[in-house]
Amino acid sequence: MASENETTSKSGSTDNGEVAVVRKIALITGITGQDGSYLTEFLLEKGYEVHGLIRRSSNFNTQRINHIYIDPHNAHKARMKLHYADLSDASSLRRWLDIILPDEVYNLAAQSHVAVSFEIPDYTADVVATGALRLLEAVRSHIDATGRSHIRYYQAGSSEMFGSTPPPQSETTPFHPRSPYAASKCAAHWYTVNYREAYGLYACNGILFNHESPRRGENFVTRKITRAVGRIKIGLQSKLFLGNLQASRDWGFAGDYVEAMWMMLQQEKPDDYVVATEDSHTVEEFLEVAFGYVGLNWRDHVVIDKRYFRPTEVDNLKGDSNKARKVLGWKPKVGFEQLVKMMVDEDVELAKREKVLVDAGFMDAQQQP
Ligand code: NDP
Ligand code: GDR
């Protein structure tokens, strides 16, 4: 039986008179990423069946969702299912849509690192921009073939699209992207708007400002800092090499932001929404709070390395999320200091576990698991 808070699309009766619950089905690209893992937890809690598209890797890439994975051989218990596909492979997208028959599609997959997008611009555009187009087109042709016009699509847009346009940035603020990643996200944004207008697709752009968590990739600045704080505190590292400390970001908690994604797809009409805390801090302020929390002074450890400066920087992001707050009823629950402390706490514990392995000779202090 479904629990009370489970979201179901329809229900019927079985032969023996029990109510058979038909769950809503979500398809998530980028399920192995930070947001994919939180969104999966959120949707499972709501009673959804969740299907994730994962790409082939020579190493396991499912660390962030291992804790919710149930072996598909326990078919009656497993409500999260994983399938191989890639945003660069249009046929795989269409095939899984036809097999899974989702009610909601969340496109979270991306080459999501801004600095790396300057190194691999062609690949970034292929996955972030054309990948979104491939998925939209797969959804459109799937609807054409099956008549399943109730299907809803979420596109993971980014505050990076605003680039050099000064804050506060809202849905009406012009885009001025400052990287191949940001330009590609702008293309994906407009593809999504176009599919909504041209084909009547229920498609939403979430324009999300930076959101972080203990699951954040380790080469994004917040996690890079909190990992270093943990390792310095435990004695595994002494220096932290960073780039521009003066950039300001509107940092929220990823767990709060995935709820906004879902809320967008529950409205009567599709639309685009900015999601932000409306509170902005510099990288230096992040350092102050993170190091200060464990009694360290960041100035004793941070070394500026020009390698981490970008050819074009985004200096100042601070969102105006009035529309999301009014229409969706969304608001963030975790504030800046709480977020930093949550990340530091987790990374101090992680460093302690690493230290055990280092002391036992199973790991080099330089090597990170
Ligand atoms: P991550 O980098 O943590 O996750 C990206 C996901 O995309 C991973 O699951 C990755 O797989 C997958 N992926 C990458 N390339 C491909 C591909 N070619 N085909 C299929 N899957 C692929 O990002 P986040 O979770 O932080 O962000 C989610 C989305 O939201 C991204 O689109 C990002 O650009 C966007 N965004 C993020 C913000 C943030 O602050 N976090 C803010 C605004 C937008 P693998 O695990 O194998 O690498
Ligand atoms: P961002 O996040 O570019 O905002 O994109 P990131 O954490 O990479 O950079 C934030 C700011 O910190 C400065 N910085 C450094 N950044 C990194 N990664 N490493 C460093 O050593 C370093 N030193 C200083 C950067 O110059 C920048 O100003 C993130 C990603 O999640 C995108 O996918 C998403 O779209 C946006 O957030 C919103």
Tab-separated table of C-alpha atoms and ligand atoms in Angstrom:
chain	number	residue	atom	x	y	z
A	1	MET	CA	0.000	0.000	0.000
A	2	ALA	CA	1.115	3.533	-0.656
A	3	SER	CA	1.731	5.780	2.352
A	4	GLU	CA	-0.437	8.859	2.810
A	5	ASN	CA	2.040	11.338	1.399
A	6	GLU	CA	2.673	9.341	-1.751
A	7	THR	CA	1.919	11.055	-5.025
A	8	THR	CA	0.034	8.794	-7.363
A	9	SER	CA	-1.156	9.453	-10.870
A	10	LYS	CA	-4.085	7.065	-10.749
A	11	SER	CA	-5.361	4.038	-8.889
A	12	GLY	CA	-7.547	1.091	-9.670
A	13	SER	CA	-8.696	-2.203	-8.158
A	14	THR	CA	-7.032	-5.576	-8.431
A	15	ASP	CA	-8.931	-8.872	-8.805
A	16	ASN	CA	-8.953	-9.435	-5.060
A	17	GLY	CA	-10.378	-5.971	-4.374
A	18	GLU	CA	-7.151	-4.295	-3.109
A	19	VAL	CA	-6.453	-0.779	-4.329
A	20	ALA	CA	-3.559	-0.959	-6.796
A	21	VAL	CA	-1.490	2.215	-6.708
A	22	VAL	CA	0.024	3.425	-9.949
A	23	ARG	CA	2.938	5.631	-9.037
A	24	LYS	CA	4.016	8.742	-10.865
A	25	ILE	CA	7.164	8.054	-12.837
A	26	ALA	CA	10.097	10.482	-13.032
A	27	LEU	CA	13.033	10.250	-15.416
A	28	ILE	CA	16.193	12.074	-14.306
A	29	THR	CA	19.293	12.742	-16.387
A	30	GLY	CA	22.325	13.512	-14.213
A	31	ILE	CA	20.989	11.327	-11.401
A	32	THR	CA	24.531	10.571	-10.215
A	33	GLY	CA	25.298	14.275	-9.646
A	34	GLN	CA	24.729	16.402	-6.551
A	35	ASP	CA	21.221	17.543	-7.513
A	36	GLY	CA	20.228	14.197	-9.014
A	37	SER	CA	20.854	12.483	-5.691
A	38	TYR	CA	18.795	14.980	-3.649
A	39	LEU	CA	15.989	15.052	-6.219
A	40	THR	CA	15.820	11.249	-6.221
A	41	GLU	CA	15.522	11.150	-2.434
A	42	PHE	CA	12.837	13.848	-2.585
A	43	LEU	CA	10.774	12.085	-5.276
A	44	LEU	CA	11.066	8.651	-3.645
A	45	GLU	CA	9.764	10.235	-0.439
A	46	LYS	CA	6.819	11.574	-2.453
A	47	GLY	CA	6.053	8.067	-3.663
A	48	TYR	CA	7.439	8.322	-7.201
A	49	GLU	CA	9.152	5.587	-9.145
A	50	VAL	CA	12.442	7.157	-10.241
A	51	HIS	CA	14.430	6.186	-13.316
A	52	GLY	CA	17.893	7.619	-13.783
A	53	LEU	CA	20.008	7.743	-16.895
A	54	ILE	CA	23.665	7.117	-16.130
A	55	ARG	CA	26.608	7.227	-18.476
A	56	ARG	CA	29.187	4.542	-18.785
A	57	SER	CA	32.342	5.184	-16.799
A	58	SER	CA	35.486	3.103	-16.245
A	59	ASN	CA	34.949	3.690	-12.516
A	60	PHE	CA	31.715	3.431	-10.587
A	61	ASN	CA	30.031	6.845	-10.678
A	62	THR	CA	27.065	6.105	-8.411
A	63	GLN	CA	28.603	7.038	-5.010
A	64	ARG	CA	25.982	9.727	-4.343
A	65	ILE	CA	23.040	7.354	-4.810
A	66	ASN	CA	24.464	4.069	-3.500
A	67	HIS	CA	22.672	4.568	-0.171
A	68	ILE	CA	19.260	4.477	-1.911
A	69	TYR	CA	20.055	1.759	-4.417
A	70	ILE	CA	18.174	-1.508	-4.077
A	71	ASP	CA	19.246	-4.434	-6.214
A	72	PRO	CA	16.710	-4.720	-9.075
A	73	HIS	CA	16.494	-8.454	-8.324
A	74	ASN	CA	14.315	-7.290	-5.401
A	75	ALA	CA	12.008	-5.886	-8.070
A	76	HIS	CA	9.053	-5.261	-5.754
A	77	LYS	CA	11.193	-3.092	-3.441
A	78	ALA	CA	13.357	-1.177	-5.936
A	79	ARG	CA	11.744	2.147	-6.814
A	80	MET	CA	14.904	3.718	-8.262
A	81	LYS	CA	16.122	2.182	-11.498
A	82	LEU	CA	19.226	3.040	-13.495
A	83	HIS	CA	19.780	2.778	-17.246
A	84	TYR	CA	22.726	3.513	-19.504
A	85	ALA	CA	22.292	6.505	-21.804
A	86	ASP	CA	24.090	9.706	-22.697
A	87	LEU	CA	22.956	13.203	-23.650
A	88	SER	CA	25.229	12.892	-26.687
A	89	ASP	CA	23.252	9.840	-27.887
A	90	ALA	CA	19.789	10.870	-29.134
A	91	SER	CA	18.643	7.319	-29.817
A	92	SER	CA	19.257	6.249	-26.219
A	93	LEU	CA	17.103	9.131	-24.930
A	94	ARG	CA	14.136	8.327	-27.149
A	95	ARG	CA	14.404	4.593	-26.459
A	96	TRP	CA	14.293	5.027	-22.656
A	97	LEU	CA	11.374	7.462	-22.893
A	98	ASP	CA	9.414	4.840	-24.856
A	99	ILE	CA	10.247	2.134	-22.332
A	100	ILE	CA	9.914	4.088	-19.071
A	101	LEU	CA	6.857	6.186	-20.043
A	102	PRO	CA	7.645	8.957	-17.527
A	103	ASP	CA	5.214	11.583	-16.275
A	104	GLU	CA	8.021	14.030	-15.475
A	105	VAL	CA	11.461	14.449	-17.058
A	106	TYR	CA	14.205	16.345	-15.207
A	107	ASN	CA	17.193	17.290	-17.359
A	108	LEU	CA	19.999	17.761	-14.840
A	109	ALA	CA	22.880	16.243	-16.804
A	110	ALA	CA	25.683	18.581	-17.801
A	111	GLN	CA	29.391	19.190	-18.025
A	112	SER	CA	28.711	21.590	-15.161
A	113	HIS	CA	32.148	23.054	-14.384
A	114	VAL	CA	32.502	26.631	-15.633
A	115	ALA	CA	36.321	26.752	-15.675
A	116	VAL	CA	36.539	23.334	-17.376
A	117	SER	CA	34.165	24.578	-20.100
A	118	PHE	CA	36.958	26.869	-21.345
A	119	GLU	CA	39.152	23.764	-21.769
A	120	ILE	CA	36.521	21.590	-23.491
A	121	PRO	CA	34.109	24.116	-25.097
A	122	ASP	CA	32.990	21.898	-27.971
A	123	TYR	CA	32.115	18.975	-25.684
A	124	THR	CA	30.430	21.332	-23.192
A	125	ALA	CA	28.183	22.781	-25.921
A	126	ASP	CA	27.386	19.292	-27.214
A	127	VAL	CA	26.194	18.029	-23.830
A	128	VAL	CA	24.774	21.180	-22.244
A	129	ALA	CA	23.144	22.875	-25.253
A	130	THR	CA	22.615	20.221	-27.936
A	131	GLY	CA	22.056	17.564	-25.264
A	132	ALA	CA	19.056	19.532	-23.959
A	133	LEU	CA	17.783	19.912	-27.522
A	134	ARG	CA	18.148	16.159	-28.111
A	135	LEU	CA	16.132	15.416	-24.991
A	136	LEU	CA	13.425	17.977	-25.838
A	137	GLU	CA	13.160	16.536	-29.335
A	138	ALA	CA	12.999	13.001	-27.912
A	139	VAL	CA	10.141	14.095	-25.616
A	140	ARG	CA	8.337	15.815	-28.509
A	141	SER	CA	8.608	12.826	-30.844
A	142	HIS	CA	7.690	10.447	-27.989
A	143	ILE	CA	4.495	12.483	-27.411
A	144	ASP	CA	3.768	12.479	-31.163
A	145	ALA	CA	4.104	8.724	-31.305
A	146	THR	CA	2.247	7.883	-28.091
A	147	GLY	CA	-0.132	10.791	-27.472
A	148	ARG	CA	1.234	11.105	-23.912
A	149	SER	CA	0.867	14.891	-23.938
A	150	HIS	CA	0.672	15.200	-20.124
A	151	ILE	CA	4.454	14.667	-19.843
A	152	ARG	CA	6.321	17.536	-18.110
A	153	TYR	CA	9.904	18.674	-18.655
A	154	TYR	CA	12.323	20.506	-16.340
A	155	GLN	CA	15.475	22.189	-17.681
A	156	ALA	CA	18.321	22.913	-15.244
A	157	GLY	CA	19.151	26.519	-16.052
A	158	SER	CA	21.782	28.559	-14.270
A	159	SER	CA	22.492	31.999	-12.809
A	160	GLU	CA	25.681	31.838	-14.891
A	161	MET	CA	23.468	32.872	-17.818
A	162	PHE	CA	23.256	36.374	-16.273
A	163	GLY	CA	27.049	36.570	-16.310
A	164	SER	CA	28.109	40.209	-16.263
A	165	THR	CA	24.611	41.706	-15.875
A	166	PRO	CA	24.597	43.303	-12.411
A	167	PRO	CA	22.381	42.056	-9.538
A	168	PRO	CA	19.708	41.592	-8.427
A	169	GLN	CA	18.962	39.123	-11.264
A	170	SER	CA	15.378	38.020	-11.927
A	171	GLU	CA	13.496	36.246	-14.759
A	172	THR	CA	13.446	39.532	-16.738
A	173	THR	CA	17.163	40.307	-16.401
A	174	PRO	CA	19.035	40.052	-19.743
A	175	PHE	CA	21.544	37.232	-20.150
A	176	HIS	CA	25.218	38.041	-20.764
A	177	PRO	CA	27.036	34.696	-20.505
A	178	ARG	CA	30.753	34.701	-19.698
A	179	SER	CA	31.833	31.135	-20.490
A	180	PRO	CA	31.148	28.351	-23.002
A	181	TYR	CA	29.160	26.665	-20.215
A	182	ALA	CA	26.980	29.736	-19.625
A	183	ALA	CA	26.431	30.331	-23.356
A	184	SER	CA	25.403	26.683	-23.720
A	185	LYS	CA	22.944	26.997	-20.811
A	186	CYS	CA	21.457	30.070	-22.556
A	187	ALA	CA	20.918	27.972	-25.701
A	188	ALA	CA	19.279	25.218	-23.627
A	189	HIS	CA	17.065	27.836	-21.969
A	190	TRP	CA	15.828	29.171	-25.299
A	191	TYR	CA	15.377	25.674	-26.782
A	192	THR	CA	13.106	24.937	-23.829
A	193	VAL	CA	11.113	28.159	-24.295
A	194	ASN	CA	10.825	27.400	-28.002
A	195	TYR	CA	9.520	23.843	-27.472
A	196	ARG	CA	6.946	25.257	-25.054
A	197	GLU	CA	5.798	27.881	-27.574
A	198	ALA	CA	6.083	25.808	-30.752
A	199	TYR	CA	4.646	22.493	-29.580
A	200	GLY	CA	2.757	23.378	-26.407
A	201	LEU	CA	5.137	21.203	-24.380
A	202	TYR	CA	4.829	21.592	-20.610
A	203	ALA	CA	8.448	22.721	-20.169
A	204	CYS	CA	9.978	24.862	-17.408
A	205	ASN	CA	13.353	26.522	-16.968
A	206	GLY	CA	14.611	26.696	-13.414
A	207	ILE	CA	17.222	29.463	-13.251
A	208	LEU	CA	18.997	28.252	-10.163
A	209	PHE	CA	21.687	30.188	-8.346
A	210	ASN	CA	24.641	28.281	-6.844
A	211	HIS	CA	23.581	25.535	-4.482
A	212	GLU	CA	25.940	23.435	-2.455
A	213	SER	CA	25.990	20.533	-0.018
A	214	PRO	CA	28.296	17.901	1.438
A	215	ARG	CA	27.721	16.075	-1.891
A	216	ARG	CA	29.045	18.974	-4.000
A	217	GLY	CA	31.771	17.994	-6.484
A	218	GLU	CA	35.194	18.510	-4.912
A	219	ASN	CA	36.483	20.943	-7.546
A	220	PHE	CA	33.771	23.561	-6.974
A	221	VAL	CA	35.052	26.301	-4.699
A	222	THR	CA	32.818	25.694	-1.644
A	223	ARG	CA	33.567	21.988	-1.382
A	224	LYS	CA	37.207	22.518	-2.284
A	225	ILE	CA	37.392	24.845	0.731
A	226	THR	CA	35.473	22.631	3.177
A	227	ARG	CA	37.453	19.523	2.121
A	228	ALA	CA	40.664	21.460	2.762
A	229	VAL	CA	39.384	22.731	6.136
A	230	GLY	CA	38.663	19.154	7.225
A	231	ARG	CA	42.035	17.852	6.042
A	232	ILE	CA	44.008	20.793	7.496
A	233	LYS	CA	42.231	20.427	10.839
A	234	ILE	CA	43.093	16.701	10.986
A	235	GLY	CA	46.672	17.289	9.812
A	236	LEU	CA	46.498	15.744	6.316
A	237	GLN	CA	47.128	18.962	4.372
A	238	SER	CA	48.532	22.421	5.059
A	239	LYS	CA	47.936	24.578	1.949
A	240	LEU	CA	44.892	25.377	-0.165
A	241	PHE	CA	45.424	26.806	-3.679
A	242	LEU	CA	42.631	29.066	-4.932
A	243	GLY	CA	41.935	31.673	-7.613
A	244	ASN	CA	39.733	34.778	-7.410
A	245	LEU	CA	38.530	35.363	-3.832
A	246	GLN	CA	36.490	38.483	-4.624
A	247	ALA	CA	33.719	36.865	-6.701
A	248	SER	CA	30.321	36.975	-4.975
A	249	ARG	CA	27.812	34.146	-5.128
A	250	ASP	CA	24.268	33.590	-3.866
A	251	TRP	CA	24.872	30.200	-2.224
A	252	GLY	CA	21.965	28.007	-1.093
A	253	PHE	CA	21.520	24.380	-0.021
A	254	ALA	CA	20.952	21.843	-2.827
A	255	GLY	CA	18.349	19.951	-0.765
A	256	ASP	CA	16.161	23.076	-0.735
A	257	TYR	CA	16.581	23.714	-4.471
A	258	VAL	CA	15.401	20.330	-5.748
A	259	GLU	CA	12.048	20.990	-4.104
A	260	ALA	CA	11.669	24.093	-6.313
A	261	MET	CA	12.332	21.947	-9.420
A	262	TRP	CA	9.476	19.643	-8.488
A	263	MET	CA	7.166	22.545	-7.577
A	264	MET	CA	7.616	24.062	-11.044
A	265	LEU	CA	6.252	20.890	-12.620
A	266	GLN	CA	3.166	20.845	-10.350
A	267	GLN	CA	1.736	24.187	-11.568
A	268	GLU	CA	-1.199	24.576	-13.920
A	269	LYS	CA	0.941	26.279	-16.573
A	270	PRO	CA	4.632	25.904	-17.411
A	271	ASP	CA	6.893	28.901	-16.722
A	272	ASP	CA	10.451	29.948	-15.865
A	273	TYR	CA	11.594	30.735	-12.316
A	274	VAL	CA	14.663	32.146	-10.583
A	275	VAL	CA	15.560	30.182	-7.443
A	276	ALA	CA	17.917	31.953	-5.018
A	277	THR	CA	18.469	32.819	-1.355
A	278	GLU	CA	18.793	36.567	-2.164
A	279	ASP	CA	21.887	36.645	0.075
A	280	SER	CA	25.330	36.953	-1.517
A	281	HIS	CA	28.860	36.420	-0.165
A	282	THR	CA	32.388	36.541	-1.568
A	283	VAL	CA	34.657	33.507	-1.716
A	284	GLU	CA	36.726	35.281	0.960
A	285	GLU	CA	33.699	35.452	3.262
A	286	PHE	CA	33.131	31.738	2.711
A	287	LEU	CA	36.762	31.148	3.749
A	288	GLU	CA	36.316	33.281	6.906
A	289	VAL	CA	33.299	31.282	8.069
A	290	ALA	CA	34.634	27.835	7.099
A	291	PHE	CA	38.108	28.173	8.634
A	292	GLY	CA	36.840	30.261	11.573
A	293	TYR	CA	34.311	27.559	12.502
A	294	VAL	CA	37.124	25.103	13.381
A	295	GLY	CA	39.365	27.758	14.956
A	296	LEU	CA	41.715	28.244	11.994
A	297	ASN	CA	42.776	31.414	10.131
A	298	TRP	CA	42.409	30.973	6.354
A	299	ARG	CA	45.250	33.441	5.733
A	300	ASP	CA	47.709	30.918	7.218
A	301	HIS	CA	46.775	28.321	4.593
A	302	VAL	CA	45.423	29.849	1.371
A	303	VAL	CA	47.803	30.464	-1.536
A	304	ILE	CA	46.602	32.279	-4.649
A	305	ASP	CA	47.314	30.329	-7.830
A	306	LYS	CA	46.720	32.159	-11.123
A	307	ARG	CA	45.799	28.834	-12.718
A	308	TYR	CA	42.370	29.081	-11.093
A	309	PHE	CA	41.525	32.483	-12.578
A	310	ARG	CA	39.100	32.325	-15.518
A	311	PRO	CA	39.499	34.128	-18.880
A	312	THR	CA	36.233	35.922	-18.123
A	313	GLU	CA	34.808	35.954	-14.590
A	314	VAL	CA	31.291	36.380	-13.246
A	315	ASP	CA	31.813	38.906	-10.467
A	316	ASN	CA	28.517	39.307	-8.711
A	317	LEU	CA	25.435	37.094	-8.541
A	318	LYS	CA	22.503	37.773	-6.238
A	319	GLY	CA	19.070	36.510	-7.198
A	320	ASP	CA	15.616	38.016	-6.973
A	321	SER	CA	13.430	34.941	-6.390
A	322	ASN	CA	10.226	36.858	-5.686
A	323	LYS	CA	8.287	35.010	-8.399
A	324	ALA	CA	9.195	31.528	-7.105
A	325	ARG	CA	8.326	32.591	-3.549
A	326	LYS	CA	4.951	34.026	-4.585
A	327	VAL	CA	3.797	31.566	-7.263
A	328	LEU	CA	5.394	28.325	-6.064
A	329	GLY	CA	5.378	29.141	-2.353
A	330	TRP	CA	9.061	28.143	-2.256
A	331	LYS	CA	11.615	29.522	0.164
A	332	PRO	CA	15.048	28.340	1.280
A	333	LYS	CA	15.330	26.673	4.688
A	334	VAL	CA	19.119	26.657	5.104
A	335	GLY	CA	21.030	29.944	5.396
A	336	PHE	CA	24.658	30.736	4.480
A	337	GLU	CA	26.362	30.066	7.831
A	338	GLN	CA	24.344	26.906	8.436
A	339	LEU	CA	25.299	25.643	4.971
A	340	VAL	CA	29.020	26.290	5.485
A	341	LYS	CA	28.977	24.622	8.899
A	342	MET	CA	27.052	21.609	7.574
A	343	MET	CA	29.683	21.130	4.867
A	344	VAL	CA	32.621	21.617	7.251
A	345	ASP	CA	31.142	19.185	9.798
A	346	GLU	CA	30.794	16.458	7.165
A	347	ASP	CA	34.261	17.093	5.752
A	348	VAL	CA	35.945	16.992	9.161
A	349	GLU	CA	34.359	13.556	9.686
A	350	LEU	CA	35.491	12.468	6.212
A	351	ALA	CA	39.055	13.622	6.956
A	352	LYS	CA	39.042	11.622	10.194
A	353	ARG	CA	38.161	8.487	8.224
A	354	GLU	CA	40.895	9.271	5.703
A	355	LYS	CA	43.390	9.667	8.538
A	356	VAL	CA	42.655	6.138	9.758
A	357	LEU	CA	43.495	4.816	6.282
A	358	VAL	CA	46.636	6.978	6.046
A	359	ASP	CA	47.853	5.876	9.491
A	360	ALA	CA	47.246	2.216	8.592
A	361	GLY	CA	49.269	2.654	5.386
A	362	PHE	CA	46.319	2.004	3.067
A	363	MET	CA	46.369	5.500	1.596
A	364	ASP	CA	48.844	8.268	0.866
A	365	ALA	CA	47.971	11.598	2.559
A	366	GLN	CA	48.035	13.275	-0.852
A	367	GLN	CA	45.667	10.736	-2.336
A	368	GLN	CA	42.001	11.492	-1.892
A	369	PRO	CA	39.449	8.682	-2.034
B	1	NDP	P1	27.012	17.675	-11.201
B	1	NDP	O1	28.211	18.076	-11.974
B	1	NDP	O2	27.155	17.251	-9.781
B	1	NDP	O3	26.249	16.483	-11.980
B	1	NDP	C1	26.160	16.456	-13.369
B	1	NDP	C2	25.514	15.152	-13.794
B	1	NDP	O4	25.462	15.101	-15.227
B	1	NDP	C3	26.259	13.886	-13.359
B	1	NDP	O5	25.322	12.904	-13.025
B	1	NDP	C4	27.002	13.506	-14.615
B	1	NDP	O6	27.354	12.146	-14.673
B	1	NDP	C5	25.959	13.840	-15.657
B	1	NDP	N1	26.494	13.963	-17.014
B	1	NDP	C6	27.541	14.690	-17.428
B	1	NDP	N2	27.712	14.558	-18.748
B	1	NDP	C7	26.738	13.715	-19.187
B	1	NDP	C8	26.388	13.185	-20.441
B	1	NDP	N3	27.083	13.459	-21.539
B	1	NDP	N4	25.298	12.373	-20.527
B	1	NDP	C9	24.606	12.051	-19.418
B	1	NDP	N5	24.903	12.503	-18.185
B	1	NDP	C10	25.956	13.338	-18.082
B	1	NDP	O7	25.976	18.896	-11.301
B	1	NDP	P2	24.890	19.410	-10.245
B	1	NDP	O8	24.164	18.254	-9.703
B	1	NDP	O9	25.546	20.374	-9.333
B	1	NDP	O10	23.936	20.266	-11.187
B	1	NDP	C11	22.815	19.674	-11.855
B	1	NDP	C12	22.433	20.528	-13.062
B	1	NDP	O11	22.089	21.838	-12.622
B	1	NDP	C13	23.537	20.725	-14.091
B	1	NDP	O12	22.925	20.805	-15.356
B	1	NDP	C14	24.152	22.053	-13.723
B	1	NDP	O13	24.756	22.644	-14.849
B	1	NDP	C15	22.920	22.800	-13.273
B	1	NDP	N6	23.132	23.840	-12.289
B	1	NDP	C16	23.793	23.568	-11.124
B	1	NDP	C17	23.907	24.532	-10.149
B	1	NDP	C18	24.625	24.271	-8.873
B	1	NDP	O14	24.940	25.255	-8.164
B	1	NDP	N7	24.878	23.030	-8.498
B	1	NDP	C19	23.306	25.870	-10.326
B	1	NDP	C20	22.599	26.027	-11.582
B	1	NDP	C21	22.519	25.044	-12.516
B	1	NDP	P3	28.694	11.571	-13.940
B	1	NDP	O15	28.311	11.372	-12.493
B	1	NDP	O16	28.948	10.313	-14.661
B	1	NDP	O17	29.768	12.599	-14.090
B	2	GDR	P1	30.513	28.578	-10.422
B	2	GDR	O1	31.094	27.707	-9.211
B	2	GDR	O2	31.546	28.893	-11.416
B	2	GDR	O3	29.782	29.724	-9.787
B	2	GDR	O4	29.506	27.549	-11.100
B	2	GDR	P2	32.581	27.477	-8.683
B	2	GDR	O5	32.434	26.964	-7.308
B	2	GDR	O6	33.386	26.689	-9.650
B	2	GDR	O7	33.191	28.968	-8.658
B	2	GDR	C1	32.646	29.990	-7.840
B	2	GDR	C2	33.609	31.162	-7.801
B	2	GDR	O8	34.776	30.790	-7.066
B	2	GDR	C3	35.912	31.268	-7.759
B	2	GDR	N1	37.098	30.466	-7.399
B	2	GDR	C4	37.267	29.161	-7.650
B	2	GDR	N2	36.455	28.250	-8.250
B	2	GDR	C5	36.901	26.977	-8.337
B	2	GDR	N3	36.100	26.038	-8.891
B	2	GDR	N4	38.133	26.591	-7.882
B	2	GDR	C6	38.991	27.475	-7.290
B	2	GDR	O9	40.087	27.116	-6.890
B	2	GDR	C7	38.536	28.823	-7.157
B	2	GDR	N5	39.076	29.951	-6.624
B	2	GDR	C8	38.202	30.928	-6.760
B	2	GDR	C9	35.520	31.146	-9.228
B	2	GDR	O10	36.386	31.946	-10.040
B	2	GDR	C10	34.081	31.631	-9.175
B	2	GDR	O11	34.044	33.025	-9.243
B	2	GDR	C11	28.645	26.735	-10.323
B	2	GDR	C12	28.413	25.426	-11.099
B	2	GDR	O12	27.688	24.553	-10.280
B	2	GDR	C13	27.615	25.679	-12.355
B	2	GDR	O13	27.264	24.439	-12.952
B	2	GDR	C14	26.333	26.426	-11.987
B	2	GDR	O14	25.581	26.702	-13.140
B	2	GDR	C15	26.684	27.714	-11.253
B	2	GDR	O15	27.421	27.392	-10.096
B	2	GDR	C16	25.447	28.489	-10.834
